[in-house]
Amino acid sequence: QVQLPQWGAGLLKPSETLSLTCAVYGGSFSDYYWSWIRQPPGKGLEWIGEINYSGNTNYNPSLKSRLTISVDTSKNQFSLRLNSVTAADTAMYYCARVRVALIEGARYGFDVWGQGTMVTVSS
Amino acid sequence: DIVMTQSPDSLAVSLGERATINCKSSQTVLYSSNNKNYLGWYQQKPGQPPKLLIYWASTRESGVPDRFSGSGSGTDFTLTISSLQAEDVAVYYCQQYYNTPFSFGPGTKVDIK
């Protein structure tokens, strides 16, 4: 069974850098894309970005200028860095596996999720 | 960017009754070359991450009870719970993966009447 434990700092001050890592245990790392998704308290879901085994990334334009998603294939891990955080970045951050259709290469669903990391930005 | 909307914001349904949630995308999510709708549905219970229920608009994820069904095409979609159970109390989200940035609807909260 695939598991995605995730970790990182949960309390940040404005202007600091958010850094989270997600590990992939129990399944293929190379056959999927890997995403970060966040959810402000009491609100809906926002897709942050994704990366694959080869390091190909797609970012949400709303965050692109502050965002880096990277992959460490030697450890089957992927990471999120978000610079210059503000209170608006306070949210539960999830990592998730993204299914990829073999023929079309289309992504078609986040089927395995991490447990989430609550990140609070406060002075 | 594709904007997803859902209706209603919330609904309360008696146990055993039908619950229907609507989702609309600001542009088509039907990919003409393979005739697939790039639309999924998720269930989120309090304190838990979302769970994938439906993909390709109507394909049920493995292990999901058959009381959950998805329908629709193009820009208009529906998630139906045919006979609501107590464990179905949750917030339900639709999501498009037609293009990036992938986007979710605002969610529909389902409660027991």
Tab-separated table of C-alpha atoms in Angstrom:
chain	number	residue	atom	x	y	z
A	1	GLN	CA	0.000	0.000	0.000
A	2	VAL	CA	1.349	3.363	-1.028
A	3	GLN	CA	2.005	5.837	1.771
A	4	LEU	CA	3.023	9.488	1.589
A	5	PRO	CA	4.430	10.701	4.889
A	6	GLN	CA	5.167	14.396	4.775
A	7	TRP	CA	6.990	16.753	7.081
A	8	GLY	CA	8.243	20.321	7.469
A	9	ALA	CA	8.071	23.398	9.652
A	10	GLY	CA	4.576	24.267	10.823
A	11	LEU	CA	5.064	27.805	12.114
A	12	LEU	CA	6.657	30.543	10.060
A	13	LYS	CA	7.054	34.301	10.275
A	14	PRO	CA	6.129	36.553	7.369
A	15	SER	CA	8.833	36.688	4.678
A	16	GLU	CA	10.274	33.294	5.664
A	17	THR	CA	10.443	30.267	3.382
A	18	LEU	CA	8.002	27.384	3.634
A	19	SER	CA	9.704	24.037	3.129
A	20	LEU	CA	7.942	20.660	3.041
A	21	THR	CA	9.012	17.194	1.936
A	22	CYS	CA	6.942	14.168	0.993
A	23	ALA	CA	8.277	10.613	0.786
A	24	VAL	CA	6.816	7.851	-1.371
A	25	TYR	CA	6.728	4.394	0.167
A	26	GLY	CA	5.278	1.215	-1.248
A	27	GLY	CA	4.837	1.963	-4.903
A	28	SER	CA	6.382	3.174	-8.113
A	29	PHE	CA	7.880	6.634	-8.080
A	30	SER	CA	8.557	6.919	-11.787
A	31	ASP	CA	5.079	6.119	-13.143
A	32	TYR	CA	3.279	9.101	-11.650
A	33	TYR	CA	3.297	12.832	-11.210
A	34	TRP	CA	3.486	14.182	-7.662
A	35	SER	CA	1.568	17.230	-6.519
A	36	TRP	CA	1.204	19.705	-3.710
A	37	ILE	CA	-2.265	20.986	-2.792
A	38	ARG	CA	-3.228	23.343	-0.004
A	39	GLN	CA	-6.384	24.168	1.925
A	40	PRO	CA	-6.758	27.299	4.067
A	41	PRO	CA	-8.685	26.709	7.292
A	42	GLY	CA	-12.371	26.226	6.563
A	43	LYS	CA	-11.890	26.794	2.840
A	44	GLY	CA	-11.493	24.853	-0.390
A	45	LEU	CA	-8.612	23.178	-2.181
A	46	GLU	CA	-5.946	24.943	-4.241
A	47	TRP	CA	-3.549	23.094	-6.526
A	48	ILE	CA	-0.008	24.360	-6.041
A	49	GLY	CA	1.988	22.405	-8.596
A	50	GLU	CA	3.398	19.068	-9.675
A	51	ILE	CA	6.577	17.291	-10.617
A	52	ASN	CA	7.480	13.967	-12.179
A	53	TYR	CA	10.394	11.589	-11.870
A	54	SER	CA	12.336	13.443	-14.549
A	55	GLY	CA	11.943	16.758	-12.788
A	56	ASN	CA	9.361	18.192	-15.176
A	57	THR	CA	7.231	20.693	-13.301
A	58	ASN	CA	3.977	22.571	-13.675
A	59	TYR	CA	3.164	25.393	-11.308
A	60	ASN	CA	0.081	27.370	-10.448
A	61	PRO	CA	0.723	30.798	-12.013
A	62	SER	CA	-0.624	32.458	-8.895
A	63	LEU	CA	2.343	31.067	-6.924
A	64	LYS	CA	4.943	30.538	-9.627
A	65	SER	CA	7.172	33.504	-8.738
A	66	ARG	CA	7.695	32.183	-5.201
A	67	LEU	CA	7.524	28.447	-5.807
A	68	THR	CA	10.000	25.630	-6.317
A	69	ILE	CA	9.064	21.958	-6.453
A	70	SER	CA	11.960	19.528	-6.635
A	71	VAL	CA	12.515	15.791	-6.661
A	72	ASP	CA	15.121	13.494	-5.126
A	73	THR	CA	14.860	10.236	-7.023
A	74	SER	CA	17.519	8.557	-4.867
A	75	LYS	CA	15.188	8.840	-1.882
A	76	ASN	CA	11.807	8.735	-3.664
A	77	GLN	CA	10.980	12.137	-2.229
A	78	PHE	CA	9.698	15.420	-3.552
A	79	SER	CA	9.734	18.815	-1.906
A	80	LEU	CA	8.007	22.178	-1.877
A	81	ARG	CA	9.608	25.528	-1.223
A	82	LEU	CA	7.521	28.692	-1.115
A	83	ASN	CA	9.380	31.949	-0.562
A	84	SER	CA	8.301	35.155	1.130
A	85	VAL	CA	5.274	33.709	2.884
A	86	THR	CA	2.458	35.856	4.262
A	87	ALA	CA	-0.606	35.143	6.369
A	88	ALA	CA	-2.423	34.270	3.138
A	89	ASP	CA	-0.215	31.180	2.866
A	90	THR	CA	-1.581	29.767	6.127
A	91	ALA	CA	-3.116	26.432	5.178
A	92	MET	CA	-3.037	22.674	5.437
A	93	TYR	CA	-0.572	21.489	2.822
A	94	TYR	CA	-1.034	18.067	1.261
A	95	CYS	CA	1.177	16.051	-1.012
A	96	ALA	CA	-0.597	13.729	-3.413
A	97	ARG	CA	0.063	11.165	-6.099
A	98	VAL	CA	-1.235	12.014	-9.554
A	99	ARG	CA	-2.343	9.240	-11.858
A	100	VAL	CA	-1.068	9.384	-15.411
A	101	ALA	CA	-2.841	7.744	-18.339
A	102	LEU	CA	-0.343	5.527	-20.167
A	103	ILE	CA	-1.382	6.431	-23.688
A	104	GLU	CA	-2.407	10.047	-23.473
A	105	GLY	CA	-0.062	11.026	-20.679
A	106	ALA	CA	-2.974	12.870	-19.137
A	107	ARG	CA	-3.182	13.266	-15.390
A	108	TYR	CA	-6.514	12.016	-14.146
A	109	GLY	CA	-6.830	12.225	-10.399
A	110	PHE	CA	-5.106	12.562	-7.065
A	111	ASP	CA	-5.497	9.037	-5.765
A	112	VAL	CA	-3.161	8.882	-2.748
A	113	TRP	CA	-2.717	11.724	-0.284
A	114	GLY	CA	-0.372	12.549	2.531
A	115	GLN	CA	-1.751	13.218	5.972
A	116	GLY	CA	-1.277	16.960	5.606
A	117	THR	CA	0.933	19.508	7.336
A	118	MET	CA	-0.636	22.574	8.910
A	119	VAL	CA	1.473	25.623	8.162
A	120	THR	CA	0.738	28.830	10.032
A	121	VAL	CA	2.305	32.154	9.107
A	122	SER	CA	2.216	34.612	11.959
A	123	SER	CA	4.455	37.298	13.378
B	1	ASP	CA	-7.777	29.253	-16.149
B	2	ILE	CA	-10.793	26.993	-15.772
B	3	VAL	CA	-13.127	28.049	-12.968
B	4	MET	CA	-15.202	25.368	-11.295
B	5	THR	CA	-18.512	26.124	-9.596
B	6	GLN	CA	-20.742	23.833	-7.551
B	7	SER	CA	-24.328	23.882	-6.393
B	8	PRO	CA	-25.761	23.823	-3.876
B	9	ASP	CA	-23.286	25.057	-1.266
B	10	SER	CA	-24.809	22.591	1.173
B	11	LEU	CA	-27.664	20.146	1.380
B	12	ALA	CA	-29.313	17.982	4.003
B	13	VAL	CA	-30.806	14.678	2.954
B	14	SER	CA	-32.624	12.001	4.929
B	15	LEU	CA	-30.898	8.663	5.391
B	16	GLY	CA	-31.617	6.433	2.417
B	17	GLU	CA	-32.613	9.313	0.180
B	18	ARG	CA	-30.835	10.627	-2.911
B	19	ALA	CA	-28.283	13.437	-2.817
B	20	THR	CA	-27.377	15.304	-5.992
B	21	ILE	CA	-24.471	17.711	-6.392
B	22	ASN	CA	-23.877	19.782	-9.497
B	23	CYS	CA	-20.588	21.015	-10.892
B	24	LYS	CA	-19.981	23.380	-13.770
B	25	SER	CA	-16.745	24.296	-15.519
B	26	SER	CA	-16.126	27.654	-17.188
B	27	GLN	CA	-15.017	25.872	-20.351
B	28	THR	CA	-15.296	22.375	-21.664
B	29	VAL	CA	-13.259	19.643	-20.039
B	30	LEU	CA	-14.163	17.142	-22.746
B	31	TYR	CA	-11.061	16.219	-24.716
B	32	SER	CA	-12.311	15.546	-28.235
B	33	SER	CA	-9.454	13.254	-29.298
B	34	ASN	CA	-10.331	10.572	-26.743
B	35	ASN	CA	-13.897	11.612	-25.825
B	36	LYS	CA	-13.035	11.726	-22.144
B	37	ASN	CA	-14.157	14.306	-19.632
B	38	TYR	CA	-11.227	15.399	-17.499
B	39	LEU	CA	-13.286	15.707	-14.328
B	40	GLY	CA	-13.033	14.056	-10.937
B	41	TRP	CA	-14.964	14.016	-7.679
B	42	TYR	CA	-13.554	13.892	-4.162
B	43	GLN	CA	-15.003	13.330	-0.700
B	44	GLN	CA	-13.437	15.031	2.312
B	45	LYS	CA	-14.391	14.196	5.873
B	46	PRO	CA	-13.354	16.427	8.797
B	47	GLY	CA	-9.700	16.109	9.700
B	48	GLN	CA	-8.912	13.935	6.684
B	49	PRO	CA	-7.402	14.535	3.256
B	50	PRO	CA	-9.736	14.290	0.278
B	51	LYS	CA	-10.513	10.882	-1.168
B	52	LEU	CA	-10.882	10.238	-4.890
B	53	LEU	CA	-14.361	8.902	-5.675
B	54	ILE	CA	-14.833	9.332	-9.424
B	55	TYR	CA	-12.526	10.048	-12.371
B	56	TRP	CA	-13.165	10.579	-16.066
B	57	ALA	CA	-16.462	12.068	-14.820
B	58	SER	CA	-18.131	8.687	-14.367
B	59	THR	CA	-15.576	5.976	-13.519
B	60	ARG	CA	-15.831	4.889	-9.926
B	61	GLU	CA	-12.570	4.486	-8.041
B	62	SER	CA	-11.829	0.977	-6.782
B	63	GLY	CA	-13.493	0.335	-3.430
B	64	VAL	CA	-15.982	3.185	-3.716
B	65	PRO	CA	-19.541	2.013	-3.023
B	66	ASP	CA	-21.793	1.829	-6.052
B	67	ARG	CA	-24.261	4.262	-4.492
B	68	PHE	CA	-21.858	6.941	-5.738
B	69	SER	CA	-22.153	7.760	-9.428
B	70	GLY	CA	-20.963	10.530	-11.709
B	71	SER	CA	-22.484	11.816	-14.900
B	72	GLY	CA	-22.334	14.697	-17.338
B	73	SER	CA	-20.175	15.912	-20.171
B	74	GLY	CA	-18.572	19.066	-21.493
B	75	THR	CA	-19.189	21.693	-18.842
B	76	ASP	CA	-21.974	20.244	-16.678
B	77	PHE	CA	-21.536	17.361	-14.269
B	78	THR	CA	-23.380	15.666	-11.438
B	79	LEU	CA	-22.397	13.504	-8.499
B	80	THR	CA	-25.251	11.388	-7.166
B	81	ILE	CA	-25.404	9.474	-3.917
B	82	SER	CA	-28.341	7.157	-4.542
B	83	SER	CA	-29.075	6.242	-0.928
B	84	LEU	CA	-27.373	8.440	1.625
B	85	GLN	CA	-25.639	6.693	4.493
B	86	ALA	CA	-24.424	8.239	7.740
B	87	GLU	CA	-20.804	7.767	6.681
B	88	ASP	CA	-21.384	9.910	3.579
B	89	VAL	CA	-21.539	13.114	5.621
B	90	ALA	CA	-18.680	15.103	4.121
B	91	VAL	CA	-17.735	17.900	1.774
B	92	TYR	CA	-17.627	16.940	-1.900
B	93	TYR	CA	-15.405	18.639	-4.467
B	94	CYS	CA	-15.256	18.419	-8.218
B	95	GLN	CA	-11.926	18.979	-9.943
B	96	GLN	CA	-10.829	19.498	-13.526
B	97	TYR	CA	-7.587	18.100	-14.870
B	98	TYR	CA	-8.150	19.222	-18.449
B	99	ASN	CA	-5.319	21.718	-18.158
B	100	THR	CA	-3.109	23.395	-15.609
B	101	PRO	CA	-3.618	25.027	-13.261
B	102	PHE	CA	-5.784	22.138	-12.103
B	103	SER	CA	-8.724	23.564	-10.188
B	104	PHE	CA	-11.344	22.466	-7.704
B	105	GLY	CA	-14.891	23.564	-7.122
B	106	PRO	CA	-15.660	25.345	-3.848
B	107	GLY	CA	-17.226	22.249	-2.318
B	108	THR	CA	-20.692	21.063	-1.315
B	109	LYS	CA	-21.365	20.062	2.269
B	110	VAL	CA	-23.679	17.067	2.672
B	111	ASP	CA	-25.449	16.488	5.998
B	112	ILE	CA	-28.183	14.263	7.356
B	113	LYS	CA	-31.643	15.803	7.620
